[in-house]
Amino acid sequence: MQPAKWLEENDAAIIGDLAKLVAVQSISTDNEHQKELDDCAALTCELMRNAGLNNVATLKTGNSNPYAYGEWLGAPGKPTVFLYAHHDVQPVKGFEDAWQSPPWTLTERDGRLYGRGAADDKGAIVTQLGAIASYLKANGSLPVNVKMLVEGEEEVGSANLQDFFVEHKERLMSDVIVVCDTENVEVGLPCITYALRGIVELHIAVKTADAPVHSGMAGGVLADAAIALNVILSRLYWGHKKLPVPGIYDKVRKMTPAEKRAAKKVGGDEAKWRSDQGVLEGVELALENKVSPNEATWRKPSITVIVQEASSMRNKSNQVLPTAQAYVSCRIVPDQDPEEVYEQIKAVLVKDPPWGVKVEVKPTAKLKWWMTEPTGPAFKAAEKALKKGFGAKPVAIGCGGSIGFVGPLAELFGGAPALPLGIEDPLSKAHAPNESLHAGDFRKLTASIGHLFDQLGELPDGKVK
């Protein structure tokens, strides 16, 4: 039987596997769902065994959440492909009413599969296993060797992942890395990501007094920590110019003319971007002048206040608040240095505090950017595979998101080429209510991974770089 025929005949079962994974509330962000994380790793191992993988196991390093691992090494002399995905997801708490269908029940609607984790990243688990099963069940063998790892703490920064890689290096060593945790810029257009932004995150705390004070007795006298914090944060407002952080652009690698043309060509214009992201009418895009949305997200640094707190909305009281805090996240690009960017932003935030309030800034995350040349045998194999699976010529893109392990893992594997393949699309709403996966692209990516196995298996002497 041909693998394509097997996929067609087992389509309902494959969708059913995704539904099983989505049903497990494997939230890693609140320390309240350890049982579900354990259950999801166990379920992933079960699906790995069902697909035909060997040496399946739940693994940990230190106090990490569980990883699911499986392998098939029955193709001597052929390349070994390392497949990565993650089984942990973001919470839905606080936004339940915004979901049009139950978040933990996979629901098909208008050609899309809705559910928390469907796109980020449980769909990737199922596409990879579907591709593997289509060969092992149909033919009893794969054209390449496969090692598959499914992480359980990607949504909380993968703090243990590098240690895990080092600890299990010999078990994991592979020739090419495939990551299905990025985006296609539009439905039906397969994309291979060659650049990822990094992250510099910092915590800022403002303090003015030892305790809150009645606003009738102290209003207009005691410095308001919440207002002081917002005055400080307002220094980061850029209008339509560059970020107002001295030195932050000093090492930013310029895009080539070809990269700029590609950024403007794919994914549509600003109007489409506004529509895809649900931007309200009358609200301007915060773009630097003459910069396209793709150029901004692929190769420009950005700053976002991701959370801010001074008191509880539920427990509001007429008080002058003595403390306020926020987390600021900066996406960095080639060739910025995370430590330098942290110091540059910190200098802006601590300088000349309003009312002389006490300001403390600390780093909370530093993640390096990654970029590669979209050339070489592995990349060409991916191009051919995606074209066959999607019926459309793939494009090489940058990505505004961050996958911090790609560069270090490629280095650990001796310079192995990495292929981040798109599974999401502009309507997927990962991390948001009504997260979804385009059902057609889900099937096409599954087929494409199988074609990638074929293409890599045909490389002369198994040379992938």
Coordinates of C-alpha atoms in Angstrom, one line a residue:
M1 CA 0.0 0.0 0.0
Q2 CA 1.2 3.5 -0.7
P3 CA 1.6 5.8 2.3
A4 CA -0.8 8.3 0.7
K5 CA -3.4 5.7 0.5
W6 CA -2.9 4.7 4.1
L7 CA -3.3 8.4 5.2
E8 CA -6.5 8.6 3.2
E9 CA -8.0 5.5 4.7
N10 CA -7.0 6.4 8.3
D11 CA -7.9 10.1 8.2
A12 CA -10.6 9.8 10.8
A13 CA -8.3 8.0 13.2
I14 CA -5.6 10.6 12.8
I15 CA -8.1 13.4 13.6
G16 CA -9.2 11.3 16.5
D17 CA -5.7 11.1 17.8
L18 CA -5.5 14.9 17.7
A19 CA -8.9 15.1 19.6
K20 CA -7.5 12.8 22.3
L21 CA -4.5 15.1 22.8
V22 CA -6.5 18.3 22.8
A23 CA -8.8 16.8 25.5
V24 CA -5.9 16.7 27.9
Q25 CA -5.5 20.0 29.7
S26 CA -1.7 19.9 29.7
I27 CA -1.2 23.6 30.8
S28 CA 2.4 24.3 31.9
T29 CA 2.1 27.9 32.9
D30 CA 0.3 27.8 36.3
N31 CA 1.9 24.8 38.2
E32 CA -1.6 23.4 38.7
H33 CA -1.7 20.8 36.0
Q34 CA 1.1 18.4 36.7
K35 CA -1.1 15.3 36.5
E36 CA -2.4 16.4 33.1
L37 CA 1.2 17.0 31.8
D38 CA 2.1 13.5 33.0
D39 CA -1.0 12.1 31.3
C40 CA -0.3 13.9 28.1
A41 CA 3.2 12.6 27.9
A42 CA 1.9 9.1 28.6
L43 CA -0.7 9.5 25.9
T44 CA 1.9 10.7 23.4
C45 CA 4.0 7.6 24.2
E46 CA 1.0 5.5 23.5
L47 CA 0.5 7.2 20.1
M48 CA 4.1 6.7 19.3
R49 CA 3.9 3.0 20.0
N50 CA 0.7 2.8 17.9
A51 CA 2.6 4.5 15.0
G52 CA 5.3 1.9 15.2
L53 CA 8.1 3.6 17.0
N54 CA 10.5 1.7 19.2
N55 CA 12.2 2.3 22.6
V56 CA 9.3 4.6 23.5
A57 CA 9.8 6.2 27.0
T58 CA 8.8 9.1 29.2
L59 CA 12.0 10.9 30.1
K60 CA 13.0 13.8 32.4
T61 CA 16.0 15.8 33.4
G62 CA 16.2 17.3 36.9
N63 CA 12.8 18.6 37.9
S64 CA 11.5 19.0 34.3
N65 CA 8.1 18.2 33.0
P66 CA 8.0 14.9 31.1
Y67 CA 9.3 14.4 27.6
A68 CA 8.0 11.7 25.3
Y69 CA 10.5 9.9 23.2
G70 CA 10.4 7.3 20.5
E71 CA 12.6 6.1 17.6
W72 CA 12.9 3.9 14.6
L73 CA 16.4 3.0 13.5
G74 CA 15.9 0.4 10.8
A75 CA 17.5 2.2 7.9
P76 CA 21.3 1.7 8.2
G77 CA 23.3 4.1 6.1
K78 CA 20.4 6.5 5.7
P79 CA 20.1 9.9 7.4
T80 CA 18.6 10.2 10.9
V81 CA 15.8 12.8 11.2
F82 CA 15.2 14.4 14.6
L83 CA 11.5 15.4 15.0
Y84 CA 10.5 18.0 17.6
A85 CA 7.1 19.0 19.0
H86 CA 5.7 20.0 22.4
H87 CA 2.7 18.7 24.3
D88 CA 2.2 21.5 26.8
V89 CA -0.3 24.3 26.1
Q90 CA -1.4 27.8 27.2
P91 CA -4.3 28.3 29.6
V92 CA -7.8 29.4 28.7
K93 CA -8.7 30.8 32.1
G94 CA -10.3 34.2 32.0
F95 CA -11.3 33.9 28.3
E96 CA -13.6 30.9 28.4
D97 CA -16.6 33.0 27.2
A98 CA -14.7 34.0 24.1
W99 CA -14.5 30.5 22.8
Q100 CA -17.1 29.6 20.2
S101 CA -16.8 25.9 21.1
P102 CA -15.4 24.1 24.1
P103 CA -11.6 24.6 24.2
W104 CA -10.8 21.1 25.3
T105 CA -13.0 19.4 22.6
L106 CA -11.6 19.3 19.1
T107 CA -14.3 20.8 16.9
E108 CA -14.3 21.0 13.1
R109 CA -16.0 24.1 11.8
D110 CA -15.7 25.7 8.3
G111 CA -12.7 23.6 7.4
R112 CA -10.7 24.3 10.6
L113 CA -10.0 22.2 13.7
Y114 CA -10.6 24.2 16.9
G115 CA -9.2 23.5 20.3
R116 CA -6.5 24.6 22.7
G117 CA -3.2 23.2 21.4
A118 CA -4.6 22.1 18.0
A119 CA -2.2 24.4 16.3
D120 CA 0.4 25.0 19.1
D121 CA 1.6 22.3 19.1
K122 CA -0.4 19.1 19.4
G123 CA -1.2 19.2 15.7
A124 CA 2.6 18.8 15.0
I125 CA 2.7 15.7 17.2
V126 CA 0.0 14.1 15.1
T127 CA 1.3 15.1 11.7
Q128 CA 4.7 13.6 12.5
L129 CA 3.2 10.4 13.8
G130 CA 0.8 10.2 10.9
A131 CA 3.7 10.5 8.5
I132 CA 5.7 7.8 10.3
A133 CA 2.7 5.5 10.6
S134 CA 1.8 5.8 6.9
Y135 CA 5.2 4.2 6.1
L136 CA 5.5 1.7 8.9
K137 CA 1.9 0.5 8.6
A138 CA 1.8 0.5 4.8
N139 CA 5.3 -0.8 4.0
G140 CA 6.9 -1.9 7.3
S141 CA 9.8 0.4 7.0
L142 CA 10.9 4.1 6.6
P143 CA 13.3 5.5 4.1
V144 CA 15.2 7.2 6.9
N145 CA 15.9 6.7 10.6
V146 CA 13.7 8.8 12.9
K147 CA 14.1 10.1 16.5
M148 CA 11.1 11.9 17.9
L149 CA 11.0 14.1 21.0
V150 CA 7.9 15.8 22.4
E151 CA 8.7 18.4 25.1
G152 CA 6.4 19.3 28.1
E153 CA 7.5 22.8 29.0
E154 CA 8.0 24.8 25.8
E155 CA 5.3 27.3 26.9
V156 CA 7.3 28.2 30.0
G157 CA 10.6 28.8 28.3
S158 CA 12.1 25.3 28.0
A159 CA 14.3 26.0 31.0
N160 CA 15.5 22.3 31.2
L161 CA 15.7 21.6 27.5
Q162 CA 19.4 22.3 26.9
D163 CA 20.4 20.2 29.9
F164 CA 18.2 17.5 28.5
F165 CA 19.9 17.6 25.2
V166 CA 23.3 17.4 26.7
E167 CA 22.3 14.6 29.1
H168 CA 20.8 12.5 26.3
K169 CA 23.1 13.6 23.5
E170 CA 24.1 10.1 22.4
R171 CA 20.5 8.9 22.3
L172 CA 19.3 12.0 20.3
M173 CA 22.2 12.5 17.8
S174 CA 20.8 13.1 14.3
D175 CA 21.7 14.4 10.9
V176 CA 18.8 16.8 10.3
I177 CA 16.3 18.6 12.6
V178 CA 12.6 19.1 11.7
V179 CA 10.5 21.4 13.9
C180 CA 6.8 21.8 13.2
D181 CA 6.1 24.9 15.4
T182 CA 6.1 27.8 13.0
E183 CA 3.7 29.4 10.6
N184 CA 2.7 29.5 7.0
V185 CA 2.1 33.1 5.9
E186 CA -1.2 32.1 4.3
V187 CA -3.4 29.0 4.0
G188 CA -2.1 26.6 1.3
L189 CA 1.3 28.2 1.0
P190 CA 4.0 26.0 2.6
C191 CA 6.8 27.9 4.3
I192 CA 10.3 27.0 5.6
T193 CA 11.5 29.3 8.3
Y194 CA 15.2 30.4 8.1
A195 CA 15.3 33.1 10.8
L196 CA 13.8 33.3 14.3
R197 CA 13.8 36.2 16.7
G198 CA 15.2 35.8 20.2
I199 CA 13.8 37.2 23.5
V200 CA 15.1 39.5 26.2
E201 CA 12.6 39.7 29.0
L202 CA 12.9 41.9 32.1
H203 CA 10.9 42.7 35.2
I204 CA 10.6 46.3 36.4
A205 CA 9.3 47.1 39.9
V206 CA 8.5 50.6 41.2
K207 CA 8.2 51.4 45.0
T208 CA 7.3 54.7 46.7
A209 CA 6.2 53.7 50.3
D210 CA 5.9 50.8 52.7
A211 CA 2.2 50.4 52.4
P212 CA -0.9 51.8 50.5
V213 CA -2.4 55.0 51.9
H214 CA -6.0 56.2 51.9
S215 CA -6.3 58.3 48.7
G216 CA -8.3 61.0 50.6
M217 CA -5.5 61.5 53.1
A218 CA -2.6 61.1 50.7
G219 CA -3.9 61.7 47.2
G220 CA -1.9 64.6 45.6
V221 CA 0.9 64.2 48.1
L222 CA 2.2 60.6 48.0
A223 CA 3.7 59.6 44.6
D224 CA 1.5 57.1 42.8
A225 CA 3.5 54.0 41.9
A226 CA 1.1 53.0 39.2
I227 CA 1.4 56.4 37.5
A228 CA 5.1 56.4 37.9
L229 CA 5.4 53.0 36.3
N230 CA 3.4 54.1 33.3
V231 CA 5.4 57.2 32.9
I232 CA 8.5 55.1 32.8
L233 CA 6.9 52.6 30.4
S234 CA 5.8 55.4 28.1
R235 CA 9.4 56.0 27.3
L236 CA 9.2 52.9 25.1
Y237 CA 6.6 54.5 22.8
W238 CA 8.0 54.7 19.3
G239 CA 5.1 56.1 17.2
H240 CA 6.1 55.3 13.6
K241 CA 9.8 55.7 14.2
K242 CA 12.5 53.4 15.5
L243 CA 12.4 52.1 19.1
P244 CA 13.6 55.0 21.4
V245 CA 16.3 52.9 23.0
P246 CA 19.9 54.2 22.4
G247 CA 22.1 51.6 20.8
I248 CA 19.5 49.0 20.2
Y249 CA 19.9 49.1 16.4
D250 CA 23.7 49.2 16.4
K251 CA 24.1 45.5 15.6
V252 CA 20.9 44.8 13.7
R253 CA 21.7 42.9 10.5
K254 CA 20.3 44.6 7.5
M255 CA 18.0 42.7 5.2
T256 CA 19.3 42.1 1.7
P257 CA 17.2 43.6 -1.2
A258 CA 16.1 40.1 -2.1
E259 CA 14.9 39.5 1.5
K260 CA 13.0 42.8 1.5
R261 CA 11.3 41.9 -1.8
A262 CA 10.3 38.5 -0.4
A263 CA 9.0 40.1 2.8
K264 CA 6.7 42.4 0.9
K265 CA 5.6 39.7 -1.6
V266 CA 4.3 36.9 0.7
G267 CA 1.3 37.0 3.0
G268 CA -0.6 39.9 1.6
D269 CA -0.6 43.6 2.3
E270 CA -1.3 45.7 5.5
A271 CA -5.1 45.4 5.0
K272 CA -4.9 41.6 5.0
W273 CA -2.6 41.7 8.1
R274 CA -5.1 44.0 9.9
S275 CA -7.9 41.6 9.0
D276 CA -6.0 38.4 10.0
Q277 CA -5.1 39.9 13.4
G278 CA -8.5 41.4 14.1
V279 CA -7.2 45.0 14.4
L280 CA -10.0 47.4 15.3
E281 CA -11.1 50.0 12.7
G282 CA -9.3 53.3 13.2
V283 CA -6.4 51.8 15.2
E284 CA -3.1 52.3 13.3
L285 CA -0.5 49.7 12.9
A286 CA 2.5 50.6 15.0
L287 CA 4.9 50.1 12.1
E288 CA 8.1 52.0 11.6
N289 CA 7.8 54.2 8.5
K290 CA 8.3 52.3 5.2
V291 CA 8.6 48.9 6.9
S292 CA 6.2 46.1 6.0
P293 CA 4.6 43.9 8.6
N294 CA 6.7 40.9 7.5
E295 CA 10.0 42.9 7.7
A296 CA 9.0 44.2 11.1
T297 CA 8.3 40.8 12.6
W298 CA 11.0 38.9 10.8
R299 CA 14.0 41.2 11.2
K300 CA 13.3 44.2 13.4
P301 CA 13.5 44.3 17.2
S302 CA 10.3 45.0 19.1
I303 CA 9.2 45.8 22.6
T304 CA 6.0 44.7 24.3
V305 CA 4.7 45.2 27.9
I306 CA 3.3 41.7 28.4
V307 CA 1.8 42.1 31.9
Q308 CA 1.4 45.0 34.3
E309 CA 0.2 45.0 37.9
A310 CA -0.4 47.5 40.7
S311 CA -3.4 46.1 42.5
S312 CA -6.3 43.7 42.0
M313 CA -9.3 44.8 39.9
R314 CA -11.5 42.6 42.1
N315 CA -10.2 44.2 45.3
K316 CA -10.0 47.8 44.2
S317 CA -9.9 50.3 47.0
N318 CA -9.4 54.1 47.3
Q319 CA -5.7 54.0 47.9
V320 CA -2.5 55.6 46.6
L321 CA -0.6 52.5 45.6
P322 CA 3.0 52.1 46.8
T323 CA 4.1 49.5 44.4
A324 CA 3.7 48.6 40.7
Q325 CA 5.4 46.1 38.4
A326 CA 5.5 45.0 34.9
Y327 CA 7.2 42.5 32.6
V328 CA 8.7 43.9 29.4
S329 CA 9.6 41.6 26.5
C330 CA 11.9 42.5 23.6
R331 CA 12.2 40.4 20.5
I332 CA 15.7 40.5 19.2
V333 CA 17.1 39.8 15.7
P334 CA 20.5 39.0 14.1
D335 CA 23.1 40.2 15.2
Q336 CA 21.9 41.6 18.5
D337 CA 23.5 40.5 21.7
P338 CA 20.9 39.6 24.4
E339 CA 23.0 41.0 27.3
E340 CA 23.7 44.2 25.5
V341 CA 20.0 44.7 24.7
Y342 CA 19.0 44.1 28.3
E343 CA 21.4 46.8 29.5
Q344 CA 20.2 49.2 26.8
I345 CA 16.5 48.8 27.8
K346 CA 17.4 48.9 31.5
A347 CA 19.2 52.2 31.1
V348 CA 16.0 53.7 29.6
L349 CA 13.8 52.4 32.4
V350 CA 15.9 53.4 35.4
K351 CA 17.0 56.9 34.2
D352 CA 15.6 59.9 36.1
P353 CA 12.6 58.2 37.8
P354 CA 9.5 60.4 38.2
W355 CA 9.2 61.8 41.7
G356 CA 12.4 60.0 42.5
V357 CA 10.6 56.7 43.0
K358 CA 12.7 53.5 43.6
V359 CA 13.1 51.5 40.4
E360 CA 14.5 48.0 40.2
V361 CA 15.0 46.1 36.9
K362 CA 16.0 42.5 36.7
P363 CA 16.4 40.1 33.7
T364 CA 14.0 37.2 33.6
A365 CA 14.8 35.6 30.2
K366 CA 17.5 35.9 27.5
L367 CA 17.1 33.8 24.4
K368 CA 19.3 34.1 21.3
W369 CA 18.0 34.6 17.8
W370 CA 18.7 32.0 15.1
M371 CA 19.3 32.3 11.4
T372 CA 20.6 30.0 8.7
E373 CA 21.1 30.1 4.9
P374 CA 18.1 28.5 3.2
T375 CA 20.3 26.4 0.9
G376 CA 21.8 22.9 0.9
P377 CA 20.6 19.4 0.3
A378 CA 18.3 19.2 3.4
F379 CA 16.6 22.5 2.4
K380 CA 16.2 21.4 -1.2
A381 CA 14.7 18.1 0.0
A382 CA 12.2 20.0 2.1
E383 CA 11.3 22.3 -0.8
K384 CA 10.6 19.3 -3.0
A385 CA 8.6 17.5 -0.3
L386 CA 6.4 20.5 0.5
K387 CA 5.7 21.2 -3.1
K388 CA 4.5 17.7 -3.6
G389 CA 2.5 17.7 -0.4
F390 CA 0.9 21.1 -0.8
G391 CA 0.8 21.3 -4.6
A392 CA 2.4 24.8 -4.2
K393 CA 5.9 26.1 -4.4
P394 CA 7.2 26.7 -0.8
V395 CA 8.8 30.0 0.3
A396 CA 11.6 30.7 2.7
I397 CA 10.5 33.1 5.5
G398 CA 11.5 34.7 8.7
C399 CA 9.5 34.3 11.8
G400 CA 8.7 36.8 14.6
G401 CA 8.5 34.1 17.2
S402 CA 11.3 32.4 19.1
I403 CA 12.4 28.7 19.3
G404 CA 15.5 29.0 21.4
F405 CA 16.8 25.5 21.2
V406 CA 17.2 25.3 17.4
G407 CA 20.6 27.0 17.2
P408 CA 22.2 25.2 20.2
L409 CA 20.8 21.8 19.1
A410 CA 22.1 22.2 15.6
E411 CA 25.5 23.0 17.1
L412 CA 25.3 20.0 19.4
F413 CA 24.5 17.8 16.4
G414 CA 27.7 19.0 14.7
G415 CA 26.1 21.7 12.5
A416 CA 23.0 19.7 11.5
P417 CA 20.7 21.6 9.2
A418 CA 17.4 22.7 10.9
L419 CA 14.0 22.8 9.0
P420 CA 11.3 24.7 10.9
L421 CA 8.1 23.9 8.9
G422 CA 4.8 25.8 9.2
I423 CA 1.8 24.2 10.8
E424 CA -0.1 27.4 11.9
D425 CA -1.5 30.1 9.6
P426 CA -2.6 33.7 10.2
L427 CA -6.0 32.6 11.4
S428 CA -4.7 30.0 13.9
K429 CA -4.8 32.4 17.0
A430 CA -2.3 30.3 18.9
H431 CA -2.3 31.3 22.7
A432 CA -5.7 33.0 22.1
P433 CA -9.4 32.0 22.3
N434 CA -10.6 29.9 19.3
E435 CA -7.1 28.5 18.5
S436 CA -7.4 26.4 15.4
L437 CA -5.6 24.5 12.6
H438 CA -6.6 24.5 9.0
A439 CA -7.7 21.0 8.3
G440 CA -6.5 20.9 4.7
D441 CA -3.0 22.2 5.6
F442 CA -2.9 19.7 8.5
R443 CA -3.3 16.9 6.0
K444 CA -0.9 18.4 3.5
L445 CA 1.8 18.8 6.1
T446 CA 1.4 15.2 7.2
A447 CA 1.9 14.1 3.6
S448 CA 4.8 16.5 3.2
I449 CA 6.7 15.1 6.1
G450 CA 6.4 11.7 4.5
H451 CA 7.7 13.1 1.3
L452 CA 10.5 14.6 3.2
F453 CA 11.5 11.2 4.5
D454 CA 11.6 10.0 0.9
Q455 CA 13.7 13.0 -0.3
L456 CA 16.2 12.7 2.5
G457 CA 16.5 9.0 2.0
E458 CA 17.4 9.5 -1.6
L459 CA 20.3 11.9 -0.9
P460 CA 23.6 10.6 -2.2
D461 CA 25.6 8.9 0.6
G462 CA 23.0 10.4 3.0
K463 CA 24.7 13.8 3.0
V464 CA 22.2 16.4 4.2
K465 CA 24.6 19.4 4.4

